[in-house]
Amino acid sequence: MREEEAAEMTPIPWSTRAIIYRIVLRLHFDPLFQAGACMLQASSMFLELASPASNGCITQSIRVLDACAGKSTLLQSVISLNDLLVSNEVIKSRAAIPDANITKWGAANVVVTNSDPRELGRLENYFDLMLVDAPCSISSLIRRDPGAVVEWSEGAVELCDPKTTT
């Protein structure tokens, strides 16, 4: 990495696991990014998670559900390799995205699914921890395509509301 690129990195004050990288377009072509050494996520959505076992309450393997496949790489980085993470992308046309990200991340303890959340309800008491990162704010879409901001409206939010409340 060149010195001027390193100068474009700023730690996120609320996270020990993330930085703001101001030269995003170049990052997409970086071999380390392509190999899965890092992932892009909106800094405003970045969670600081403690390992579920860090407080000593959990001493056995756990099963974790990321119901919207929004934080799977982050979750995988804080769970044990003996734990199971199910990353569920609700929208079929987008299911390949978390699958590719998980493959790049090199996570052997993650299963990517494409199920309606109502179907996952049949697995009552199966998961020890569940995360729902909803509704989608389209911030990552706007970051990639600034012209997409014209698609945002209160009407669009209301259109999505039934999807996020069922």
XYZ file of N, CA and C in Angstrom:
498
model
N 0.850 -1.179 0.000
C 0.000 0.000 0.000
C 0.894 1.240 0.000
N 0.541 2.185 -0.812
C 1.321 3.413 -0.896
C 1.038 4.306 0.305
N 2.006 5.172 0.617
C 1.907 6.045 1.788
C 0.694 6.967 1.728
N 0.390 7.502 0.539
C -0.767 8.401 0.427
C -2.078 7.648 0.635
N -2.116 6.349 0.276
C -3.320 5.564 0.533
C -3.485 5.319 2.027
N -2.393 5.020 2.722
C -2.460 4.804 4.171
C -2.950 6.059 4.876
N -2.595 7.224 4.352
C -3.039 8.482 4.956
C -4.538 8.684 4.801
N -5.150 7.968 3.873
C -6.589 8.084 3.645
C -7.404 7.185 4.577
N -6.745 6.485 5.488
C -7.441 5.593 6.416
C -7.610 6.274 7.763
N -8.831 6.233 8.279
C -9.146 6.851 9.561
C -9.854 5.826 10.438
N -9.390 5.611 11.671
C -10.105 4.684 12.550
C -11.521 5.181 12.831
N -12.460 4.250 12.931
C -13.825 4.596 13.312
C -13.853 4.677 14.835
N -14.234 5.814 15.406
C -14.171 5.982 16.862
C -14.975 4.955 17.652
N -16.061 4.444 17.099
C -16.917 3.538 17.846
C -16.626 2.069 17.555
N -15.527 1.770 16.874
C -15.228 0.378 16.552
C -13.731 0.122 16.568
N -13.347 -0.987 17.166
C -11.938 -1.385 17.144
C -11.628 -2.265 15.943
N -12.643 -2.622 15.164
C -12.467 -3.553 14.049
C -12.586 -2.891 12.683
N -12.709 -1.568 12.615
C -13.001 -0.955 11.325
C -12.244 0.350 11.138
N -12.047 0.679 9.865
C -11.466 1.963 9.484
C -12.306 2.546 8.362
N -12.216 3.841 8.213
C -12.817 4.505 7.059
C -11.707 4.642 6.027
N -11.967 4.125 4.835
C -11.002 4.162 3.744
C -11.579 5.067 2.676
N -10.968 6.196 2.462
C -11.549 7.225 1.614
C -11.365 6.979 0.112
N -10.536 6.029 -0.263
C -10.297 5.769 -1.684
C -10.962 4.442 -2.041
N -12.273 4.381 -1.936
C -13.020 3.138 -2.101
C -12.848 2.544 -3.496
N -12.846 3.365 -4.527
C -12.750 2.825 -5.884
C -11.468 2.036 -6.081
N -10.357 2.523 -5.544
C -9.100 1.795 -5.667
C -9.124 0.514 -4.844
N -9.828 0.529 -3.737
C -9.894 -0.649 -2.882
C -10.494 -1.835 -3.631
N -11.476 -1.608 -4.477
C -12.108 -2.694 -5.230
C -11.112 -3.444 -6.110
N -10.029 -2.801 -6.499
C -9.031 -3.432 -7.359
C -7.852 -3.990 -6.569
N -7.839 -3.790 -5.267
C -6.747 -4.257 -4.416
C -6.808 -5.782 -4.282
N -5.698 -6.485 -4.505
C -5.703 -7.952 -4.385
C -6.121 -8.434 -2.992
N -5.778 -7.689 -1.952
C -6.190 -8.090 -0.603
C -7.704 -8.014 -0.447
N -8.328 -7.005 -1.054
C -9.788 -6.912 -1.024
C -10.396 -8.071 -1.803
N -9.861 -8.339 -2.981
C -10.368 -9.433 -3.808
C -10.211 -10.784 -3.114
N -9.186 -10.914 -2.276
C -8.946 -12.171 -1.557
C -9.782 -12.282 -0.289
N -10.487 -11.219 0.076
C -11.347 -11.273 1.252
C -10.691 -10.821 2.541
N -9.544 -10.144 2.453
C -8.869 -9.681 3.663
C -9.626 -8.546 4.338
N -10.510 -7.883 3.593
C -11.325 -6.819 4.175
C -12.659 -6.771 3.444
N -13.643 -6.176 4.077
C -14.980 -6.043 3.502
C -15.424 -4.597 3.650
N -16.252 -4.138 2.726
C -16.813 -2.795 2.809
C -18.157 -2.851 3.514
N -18.328 -2.007 4.516
C -19.608 -1.854 5.189
C -19.752 -0.381 5.536
N -20.977 0.093 5.560
C -21.217 1.488 5.931
C -20.811 1.682 7.386
N -20.010 2.692 7.658
C -19.508 2.897 9.018
C -20.623 3.173 10.013
N -21.692 3.806 9.566
C -22.799 4.103 10.477
C -23.526 2.842 10.916
N -23.355 1.765 10.182
C -24.025 0.510 10.512
C -23.083 -0.490 11.180
N -21.839 -0.104 11.409
C -20.862 -1.052 11.926
C -21.078 -1.284 13.407
N -21.336 -2.517 13.746
C -21.576 -2.889 15.133
C -20.273 -3.259 15.816
N -20.192 -2.961 17.062
C -19.077 -3.445 17.863
C -19.624 -4.587 18.696
N -19.277 -5.784 18.327
C -19.790 -6.962 19.006
C -18.705 -7.598 19.851
N -19.096 -8.071 21.001
C -18.196 -8.867 21.820
C -18.437 -10.324 21.478
N -17.432 -11.122 21.630
C -17.607 -12.551 21.411
C -18.683 -13.058 22.351
N -19.626 -13.870 21.862
C -20.669 -14.392 22.748
C -20.105 -15.159 23.936
N -18.893 -15.690 23.811
C -18.301 -16.448 24.910
C -17.426 -15.589 25.815
N -17.257 -14.306 25.488
C -16.299 -13.473 26.216
C -16.667 -13.229 27.672
N -17.945 -13.300 28.013
C -18.324 -13.067 29.412
C -18.341 -14.355 30.227
N -18.004 -15.476 29.606
C -17.931 -16.743 30.318
C -19.259 -17.451 30.482
N -20.356 -16.846 30.021
C -21.677 -17.460 30.172
C -21.898 -18.598 29.185
N -21.268 -18.516 28.027
C -21.456 -19.543 27.003
C -20.178 -20.371 26.937
N -20.306 -21.649 27.215
C -19.129 -22.513 27.213
C -19.200 -23.596 26.148
N -20.286 -23.644 25.401
C -20.424 -24.641 24.340
C -20.638 -23.929 23.014
N -20.635 -24.695 21.947
C -20.853 -24.126 20.614
C -22.245 -23.518 20.527
N -22.347 -22.442 19.747
C -23.640 -21.784 19.565
C -24.012 -21.768 18.091
N -25.312 -21.550 17.845
C -25.839 -21.418 16.485
C -26.397 -20.006 16.355
N -25.910 -19.290 15.341
C -26.243 -17.886 15.143
C -26.954 -17.725 13.801
N -28.011 -16.914 13.783
C -28.728 -16.607 12.548
C -28.577 -15.128 12.235
N -28.050 -14.824 11.056
C -28.071 -13.470 10.510
C -29.233 -13.471 9.524
N -30.411 -13.060 9.989
C -31.657 -13.231 9.237
C -31.708 -12.444 7.937
N -30.892 -11.390 7.804
C -30.902 -10.574 6.583
C -29.539 -10.555 5.889
N -28.627 -11.412 6.311
C -27.284 -11.527 5.717
C -26.563 -10.184 5.663
N -26.859 -9.308 6.617
C -26.267 -7.977 6.589
C -24.985 -7.825 7.384
N -24.756 -8.700 8.332
C -23.585 -8.573 9.199
C -22.850 -9.899 9.365
N -22.931 -10.761 8.372
C -22.365 -12.108 8.514
C -20.854 -12.119 8.680
N -20.128 -11.303 7.917
C -18.673 -11.319 8.074
C -18.281 -10.788 9.444
N -19.005 -9.800 9.930
C -18.735 -9.271 11.265
C -19.048 -10.320 12.326
N -20.206 -10.953 12.224
C -20.568 -12.001 13.183
C -19.558 -13.139 13.148
N -19.163 -13.549 11.957
C -18.225 -14.661 11.849
C -16.894 -14.326 12.500
N -16.530 -13.060 12.490
C -15.243 -12.681 13.076
C -15.254 -12.690 14.602
N -16.417 -12.758 15.228
C -16.462 -12.773 16.698
C -16.947 -14.097 17.285
N -17.417 -15.015 16.450
C -17.827 -16.310 16.984
C -16.665 -17.293 16.873
N -16.773 -18.384 17.574
C -15.755 -19.426 17.557
C -15.851 -20.227 16.262
N -14.760 -20.847 15.875
C -14.779 -21.715 14.699
C -15.645 -22.947 14.929
N -15.954 -23.245 16.191
C -16.842 -24.366 16.516
C -18.311 -23.975 16.457
N -18.594 -22.680 16.329
C -19.970 -22.194 16.256
C -20.468 -22.280 14.815
N -21.774 -22.191 14.644
C -22.387 -22.211 13.314
C -23.089 -20.886 13.069
N -22.855 -20.300 11.908
C -23.542 -19.081 11.491
C -24.353 -19.389 10.242
N -25.640 -19.096 10.293
C -26.504 -19.211 9.123
C -26.769 -17.793 8.632
N -26.326 -17.505 7.425
C -26.473 -16.190 6.807
C -27.598 -16.286 5.786
N -28.709 -15.630 6.064
C -29.893 -15.754 5.214
C -30.140 -14.480 4.415
N -30.046 -14.575 3.100
C -30.399 -13.457 2.215
C -31.812 -13.703 1.721
N -32.710 -12.797 2.053
C -34.127 -12.950 1.747
C -34.402 -12.851 0.248
N -33.710 -11.958 -0.444
C -33.970 -11.689 -1.860
C -33.139 -12.638 -2.723
N -33.816 -13.489 -3.482
C -33.148 -14.539 -4.261
C -32.084 -13.981 -5.204
N -32.374 -12.873 -5.870
C -31.428 -12.318 -6.844
C -30.152 -11.800 -6.179
N -30.185 -11.612 -4.859
C -29.009 -11.114 -4.135
C -28.288 -12.208 -3.353
N -28.782 -13.428 -3.378
C -28.225 -14.499 -2.545
C -26.769 -14.820 -2.873
N -26.351 -14.582 -4.099
C -24.962 -14.873 -4.468
C -23.981 -13.907 -3.805
N -24.441 -12.719 -3.412
C -23.544 -11.717 -2.825
C -23.003 -12.175 -1.475
N -23.853 -12.529 -0.492
C -23.273 -13.003 0.772
C -22.485 -14.299 0.593
N -22.896 -15.134 -0.344
C -22.164 -16.373 -0.598
C -20.738 -16.054 -1.053
N -20.593 -15.107 -1.974
C -19.260 -14.708 -2.448
C -18.452 -14.065 -1.329
N -19.094 -13.208 -0.522
C -18.386 -12.561 0.583
C -17.889 -13.580 1.603
N -18.728 -14.543 1.941
C -18.344 -15.573 2.908
C -17.217 -16.434 2.342
N -17.288 -16.746 1.058
C -16.222 -17.525 0.424
C -14.907 -16.763 0.481
N -14.938 -15.468 0.145
C -13.727 -14.644 0.226
C -13.208 -14.563 1.653
N -14.118 -14.499 2.619
C -13.749 -14.365 4.025
C -13.074 -15.644 4.525
N -13.309 -16.759 3.819
C -12.691 -18.024 4.198
C -13.338 -18.681 5.398
N -14.617 -18.475 5.574
C -15.325 -18.977 6.750
C -15.921 -20.353 6.473
N -15.415 -21.356 7.173
C -15.904 -22.720 6.977
C -17.110 -23.035 7.852
N -17.421 -22.170 8.797
C -18.520 -22.431 9.737
C -19.764 -21.601 9.418
N -19.930 -21.228 8.148
C -21.061 -20.401 7.732
C -21.826 -21.109 6.611
N -23.148 -21.089 6.734
C -24.034 -21.614 5.700
C -24.865 -20.442 5.188
N -24.901 -20.241 3.875
C -25.697 -19.168 3.280
C -26.994 -19.778 2.758
N -28.119 -19.175 3.159
C -29.428 -19.654 2.720
C -30.202 -18.528 2.053
N -31.286 -18.895 1.402
C -32.187 -17.939 0.772
C -33.605 -18.357 1.142
N -34.050 -17.901 2.316
C -35.358 -18.312 2.832
C -36.174 -17.109 3.263
N -37.475 -17.254 3.159
C -38.392 -16.267 3.711
C -38.265 -16.348 5.234
N -38.118 -15.215 5.921
C -37.979 -15.250 7.383
C -39.102 -16.006 8.087
N -40.292 -16.019 7.501
C -41.390 -16.771 8.119
C -41.081 -18.263 8.144
N -40.363 -18.744 7.138
C -39.963 -20.157 7.117
C -38.945 -20.445 8.211
N -38.066 -19.479 8.467
C -37.070 -19.668 9.521
C -37.728 -19.777 10.892
N -38.925 -19.224 11.019
C -39.671 -19.320 12.270
C -39.970 -20.751 12.673
N -39.950 -21.661 11.703
C -40.174 -23.076 12.021
C -39.009 -23.675 12.800
N -37.881 -22.977 12.815
C -36.708 -23.445 13.553
C -36.681 -22.876 14.973
N -37.859 -22.702 15.544
C -37.981 -22.143 16.888
C -37.070 -22.895 17.859
N -36.357 -22.149 18.673
C -35.430 -22.668 19.692
C -34.169 -23.316 19.115
N -33.943 -23.218 17.806
C -32.734 -23.793 17.218
C -31.537 -22.859 17.394
N -31.760 -21.552 17.197
C -30.659 -20.591 17.250
C -30.495 -20.027 18.657
N -29.232 -19.824 19.036
C -28.921 -19.227 20.329
C -28.872 -17.706 20.243
N -28.582 -17.196 19.064
C -28.457 -15.755 18.843
C -28.984 -15.449 17.452
N -29.812 -14.401 17.348
C -30.348 -13.989 16.047
C -30.117 -12.495 15.862
N -29.735 -12.109 14.643
C -29.533 -10.708 14.312
C -30.382 -10.378 13.096
N -31.118 -9.280 13.188
C -31.896 -8.775 12.061
C -31.414 -7.356 11.798
N -30.816 -7.144 10.651
C -30.316 -5.834 10.251
C -31.299 -5.279 9.225
N -32.406 -4.725 9.723
C -33.471 -4.249 8.837
C -34.049 -2.962 9.399
N -34.661 -2.120 8.643
C -34.779 -2.213 7.187
C -33.522 -1.698 6.505
N -33.390 -2.037 5.272
C -32.251 -1.588 4.483
C -32.393 -0.089 4.224
N -31.344 0.646 4.521
C -31.393 2.098 4.340
C -30.939 2.519 2.947
N -30.521 1.621 2.137
C -29.922 1.792 0.811
C -28.647 2.629 0.844
N -28.055 2.807 2.038
C -26.841 3.619 2.120
C -25.695 3.003 1.326
N -25.579 1.669 1.317
C -24.489 1.068 0.543
C -24.729 1.234 -0.952
N -25.987 1.195 -1.375
C -26.307 1.417 -2.788
C -25.961 2.852 -3.179
N -26.298 3.810 -2.339
C -25.995 5.216 -2.629
C -24.488 5.435 -2.649
N -23.759 4.727 -1.760
C -22.304 4.850 -1.752
C -21.727 4.373 -3.082
N -22.263 3.273 -3.623
C -21.764 2.737 -4.891
C -22.257 3.542 -6.085
N -23.489 4.054 -5.988
C -24.104 4.775 -7.100
C -24.817 6.007 -6.553
N -24.112 7.147 -6.465
C -24.721 8.350 -5.893
C -26.023 8.758 -6.577
N -26.223 8.376 -7.831
C -27.461 8.690 -8.535
C -28.661 7.952 -7.965
N -28.416 6.913 -7.172
C -29.509 6.119 -6.594
C -30.280 6.890 -5.531
N -29.735 8.007 -5.076
C -30.419 8.785 -4.039
C -31.788 9.262 -4.517
N -31.960 9.407 -5.831
C -33.259 9.847 -6.352
C -34.333 8.779 -6.161
N -33.911 7.519 -5.912
C -34.876 6.441 -5.693
C -35.447 6.453 -4.276
N -34.788 7.155 -3.350
C -35.260 7.174 -1.974
C -36.410 8.158 -1.842
N -37.444 7.731 -1.155
C -38.568 8.615 -0.846
C -39.319 8.009 0.327
N -40.155 8.813 0.975
C -40.976 8.268 2.055
C -41.921 7.207 1.512
N -42.381 7.395 0.280
C -43.246 6.394 -0.341
C -42.532 5.058 -0.503
N -41.245 5.105 -0.866
C -40.474 3.865 -1.003
C -40.310 3.182 0.349
N -40.124 3.977 1.400
C -40.018 3.417 2.751
C -41.328 2.745 3.132
N -42.450 3.402 2.847
C -43.759 2.822 3.162
C -44.005 1.547 2.359
N -43.507 1.506 1.130
C -43.639 0.306 0.313
C -42.883 -0.863 0.948
N -41.728 -0.569 1.542
C -40.927 -1.611 2.185
C -41.472 -2.005 3.547
N -42.266 -1.152 4.178
C -42.724 -1.393 5.542
C -43.349 -2.764 5.749
N -44.277 -3.222 4.886
C -44.842 -4.561 5.120
C -43.785 -5.660 5.084
N -42.733 -5.461 4.307
C -41.672 -6.459 4.220
C -40.885 -6.540 5.522
N -40.748 -5.416 6.224
C -39.921 -5.399 7.424
C -40.706 -5.638 8.697
N -42.016 -5.644 8.621
C -42.805 -5.841 9.837
C -43.468 -7.204 9.896
N -43.279 -8.033 8.877
C -43.902 -9.365 8.913
C -42.985 -10.385 9.525
